[in-house]
PDB file of C-alpha atoms in Angstrom:
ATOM      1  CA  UNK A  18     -78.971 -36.914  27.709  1.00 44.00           C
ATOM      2  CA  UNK A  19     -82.118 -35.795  25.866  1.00 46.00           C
ATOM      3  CA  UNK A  20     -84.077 -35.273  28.934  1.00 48.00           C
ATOM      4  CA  UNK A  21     -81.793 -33.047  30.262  1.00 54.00           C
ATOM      5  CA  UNK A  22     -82.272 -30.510  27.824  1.00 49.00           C
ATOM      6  CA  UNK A  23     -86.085 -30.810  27.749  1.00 53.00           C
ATOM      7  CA  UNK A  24     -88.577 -30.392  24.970  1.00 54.00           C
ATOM      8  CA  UNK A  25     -87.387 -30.318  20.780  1.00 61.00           C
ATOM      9  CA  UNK A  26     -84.254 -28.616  22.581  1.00 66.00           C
ATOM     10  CA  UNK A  27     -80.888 -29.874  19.920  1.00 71.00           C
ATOM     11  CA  UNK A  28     -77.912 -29.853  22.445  1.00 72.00           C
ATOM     12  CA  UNK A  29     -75.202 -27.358  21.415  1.00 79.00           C
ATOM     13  CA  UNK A  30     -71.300 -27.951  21.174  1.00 77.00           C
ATOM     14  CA  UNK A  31     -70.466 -26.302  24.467  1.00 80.00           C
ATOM     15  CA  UNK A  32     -73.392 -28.751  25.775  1.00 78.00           C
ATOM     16  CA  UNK A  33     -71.732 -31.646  24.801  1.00 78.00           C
ATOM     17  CA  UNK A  34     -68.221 -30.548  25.877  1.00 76.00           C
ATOM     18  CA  UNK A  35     -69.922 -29.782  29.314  1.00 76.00           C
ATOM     19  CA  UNK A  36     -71.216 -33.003  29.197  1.00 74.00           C
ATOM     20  CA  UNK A  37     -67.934 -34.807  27.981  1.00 76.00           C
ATOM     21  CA  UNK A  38     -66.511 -33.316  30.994  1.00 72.00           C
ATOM     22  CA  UNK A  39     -68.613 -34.943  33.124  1.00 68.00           C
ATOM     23  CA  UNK A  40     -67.776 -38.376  31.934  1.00 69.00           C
ATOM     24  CA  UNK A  41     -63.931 -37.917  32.871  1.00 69.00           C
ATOM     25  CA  UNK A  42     -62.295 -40.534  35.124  1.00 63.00           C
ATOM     26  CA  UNK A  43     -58.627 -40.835  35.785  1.00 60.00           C
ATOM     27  CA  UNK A  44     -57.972 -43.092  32.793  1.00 63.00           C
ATOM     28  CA  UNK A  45     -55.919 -46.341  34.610  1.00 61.00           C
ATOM     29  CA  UNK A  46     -52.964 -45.831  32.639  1.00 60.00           C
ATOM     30  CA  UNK A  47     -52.298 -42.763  34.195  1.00 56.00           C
ATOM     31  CA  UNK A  48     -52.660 -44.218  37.365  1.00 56.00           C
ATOM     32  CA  UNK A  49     -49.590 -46.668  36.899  1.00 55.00           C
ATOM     33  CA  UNK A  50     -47.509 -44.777  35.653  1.00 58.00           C
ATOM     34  CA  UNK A  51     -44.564 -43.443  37.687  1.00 60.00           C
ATOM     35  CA  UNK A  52     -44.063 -40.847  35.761  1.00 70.00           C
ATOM     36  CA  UNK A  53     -45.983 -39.481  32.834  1.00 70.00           C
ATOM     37  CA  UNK A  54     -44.852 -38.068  29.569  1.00 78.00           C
ATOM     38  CA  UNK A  55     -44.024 -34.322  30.097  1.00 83.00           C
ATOM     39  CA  UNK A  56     -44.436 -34.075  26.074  1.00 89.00           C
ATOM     40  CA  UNK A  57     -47.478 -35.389  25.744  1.00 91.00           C
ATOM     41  CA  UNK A  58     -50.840 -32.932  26.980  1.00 93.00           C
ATOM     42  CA  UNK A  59     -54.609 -34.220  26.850  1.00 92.00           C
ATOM     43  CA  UNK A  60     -57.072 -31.829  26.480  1.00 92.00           C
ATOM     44  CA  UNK A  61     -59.823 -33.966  27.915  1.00 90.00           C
ATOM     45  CA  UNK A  62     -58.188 -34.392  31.004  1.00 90.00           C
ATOM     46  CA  UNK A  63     -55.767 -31.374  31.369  1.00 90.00           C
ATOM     47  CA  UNK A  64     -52.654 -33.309  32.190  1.00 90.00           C
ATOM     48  CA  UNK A  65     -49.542 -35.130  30.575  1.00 90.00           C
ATOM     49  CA  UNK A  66     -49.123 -38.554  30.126  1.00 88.00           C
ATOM     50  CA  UNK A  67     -50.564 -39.030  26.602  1.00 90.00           C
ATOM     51  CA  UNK A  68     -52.090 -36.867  23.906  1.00 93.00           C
ATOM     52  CA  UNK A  69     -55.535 -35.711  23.293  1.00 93.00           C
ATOM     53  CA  UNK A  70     -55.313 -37.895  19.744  1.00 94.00           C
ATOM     54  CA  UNK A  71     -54.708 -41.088  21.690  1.00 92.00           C
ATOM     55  CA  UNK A  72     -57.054 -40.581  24.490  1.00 93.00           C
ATOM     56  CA  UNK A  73     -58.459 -43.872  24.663  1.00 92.00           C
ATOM     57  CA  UNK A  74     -61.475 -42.362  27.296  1.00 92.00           C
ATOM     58  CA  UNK A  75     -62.241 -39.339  24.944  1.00 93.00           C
ATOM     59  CA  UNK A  76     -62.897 -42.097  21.907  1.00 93.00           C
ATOM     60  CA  UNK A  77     -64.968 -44.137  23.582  1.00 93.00           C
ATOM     61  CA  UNK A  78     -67.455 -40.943  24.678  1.00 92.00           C
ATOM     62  CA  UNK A  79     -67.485 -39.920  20.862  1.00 90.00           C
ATOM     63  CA  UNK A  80     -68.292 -43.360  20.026  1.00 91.00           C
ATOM     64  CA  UNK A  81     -70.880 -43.698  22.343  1.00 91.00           C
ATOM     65  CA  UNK A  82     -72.268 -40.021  21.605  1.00 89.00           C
ATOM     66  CA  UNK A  83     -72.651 -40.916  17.750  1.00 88.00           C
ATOM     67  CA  UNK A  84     -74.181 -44.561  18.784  1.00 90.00           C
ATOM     68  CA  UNK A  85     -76.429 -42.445  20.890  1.00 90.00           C
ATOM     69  CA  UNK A  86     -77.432 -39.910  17.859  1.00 87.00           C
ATOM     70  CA  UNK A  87     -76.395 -37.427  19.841  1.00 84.00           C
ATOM     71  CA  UNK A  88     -74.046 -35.994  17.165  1.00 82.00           C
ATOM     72  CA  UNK A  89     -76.103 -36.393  14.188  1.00 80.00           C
ATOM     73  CA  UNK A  90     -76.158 -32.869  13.621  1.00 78.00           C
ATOM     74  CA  UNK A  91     -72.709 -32.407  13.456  1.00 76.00           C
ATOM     75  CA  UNK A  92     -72.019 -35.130  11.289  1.00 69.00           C
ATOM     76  CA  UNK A  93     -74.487 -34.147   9.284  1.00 57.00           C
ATOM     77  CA  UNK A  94     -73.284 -31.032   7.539  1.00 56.00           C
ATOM     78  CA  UNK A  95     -69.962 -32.871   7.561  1.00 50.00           C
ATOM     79  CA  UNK A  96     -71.479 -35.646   5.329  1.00 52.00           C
ATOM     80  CA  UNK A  97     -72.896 -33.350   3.102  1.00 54.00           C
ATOM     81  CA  UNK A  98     -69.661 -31.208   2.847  1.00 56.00           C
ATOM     82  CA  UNK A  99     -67.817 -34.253   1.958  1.00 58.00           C
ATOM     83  CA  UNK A 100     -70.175 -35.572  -0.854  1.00 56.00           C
ATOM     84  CA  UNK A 101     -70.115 -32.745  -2.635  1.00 59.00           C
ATOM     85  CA  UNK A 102     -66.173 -32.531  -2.476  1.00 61.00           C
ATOM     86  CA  UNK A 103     -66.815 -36.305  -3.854  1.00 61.00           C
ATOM     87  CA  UNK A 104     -69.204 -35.755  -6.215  1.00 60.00           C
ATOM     88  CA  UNK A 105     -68.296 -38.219  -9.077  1.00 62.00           C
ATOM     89  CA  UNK A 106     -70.546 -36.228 -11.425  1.00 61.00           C
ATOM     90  CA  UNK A 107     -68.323 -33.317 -11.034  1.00 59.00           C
ATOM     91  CA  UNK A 108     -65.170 -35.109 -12.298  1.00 55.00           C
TER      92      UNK A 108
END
């Protein structure tokens, strides 16, 4: 992914959604099913059968973005934010 965006270039959210999008396959659940859940919407893939939360294709391209380093910088200020809200020496 890092040679796509060329030089020191950090890819940005909407690059990583772009390329997120990409990755999508009709996840084989969805294929067997007769009929999927009307309540249930994914975001990833824009249609009902399960939710966005238990998206088993959407976890595995996070997982393999952070393995990647890809979303260091995200999780960066997140880590920070967190440690400070931890702080033992603030207690």
């Amino acid at each position: 992914m890092t040679s796509q965006y060329g030089g020191n270039r950090t890819p940005t959210e909407e690059d990583l959604i772009d390329w997120l999008q990409l990755k999508r396959q009709t996840p084989s659940f969805l294929k067997h099913q007769l009929r999927p859940a009307r309540d249930e919407w994914c975001e990833f893939y824009l249609t009902h059968g399960h939710t966005t939360k238990n998206c088993r294709t959407l976890k595995s391209q996070i997982e393999k973005l952070i393995c990647e380093d890809h979303l260091s910088r995200f999780m960066h200020t997140q880590r920070n934010t967190k440690a400070k809200e931890h702080d033992p020496r603030l207690d």
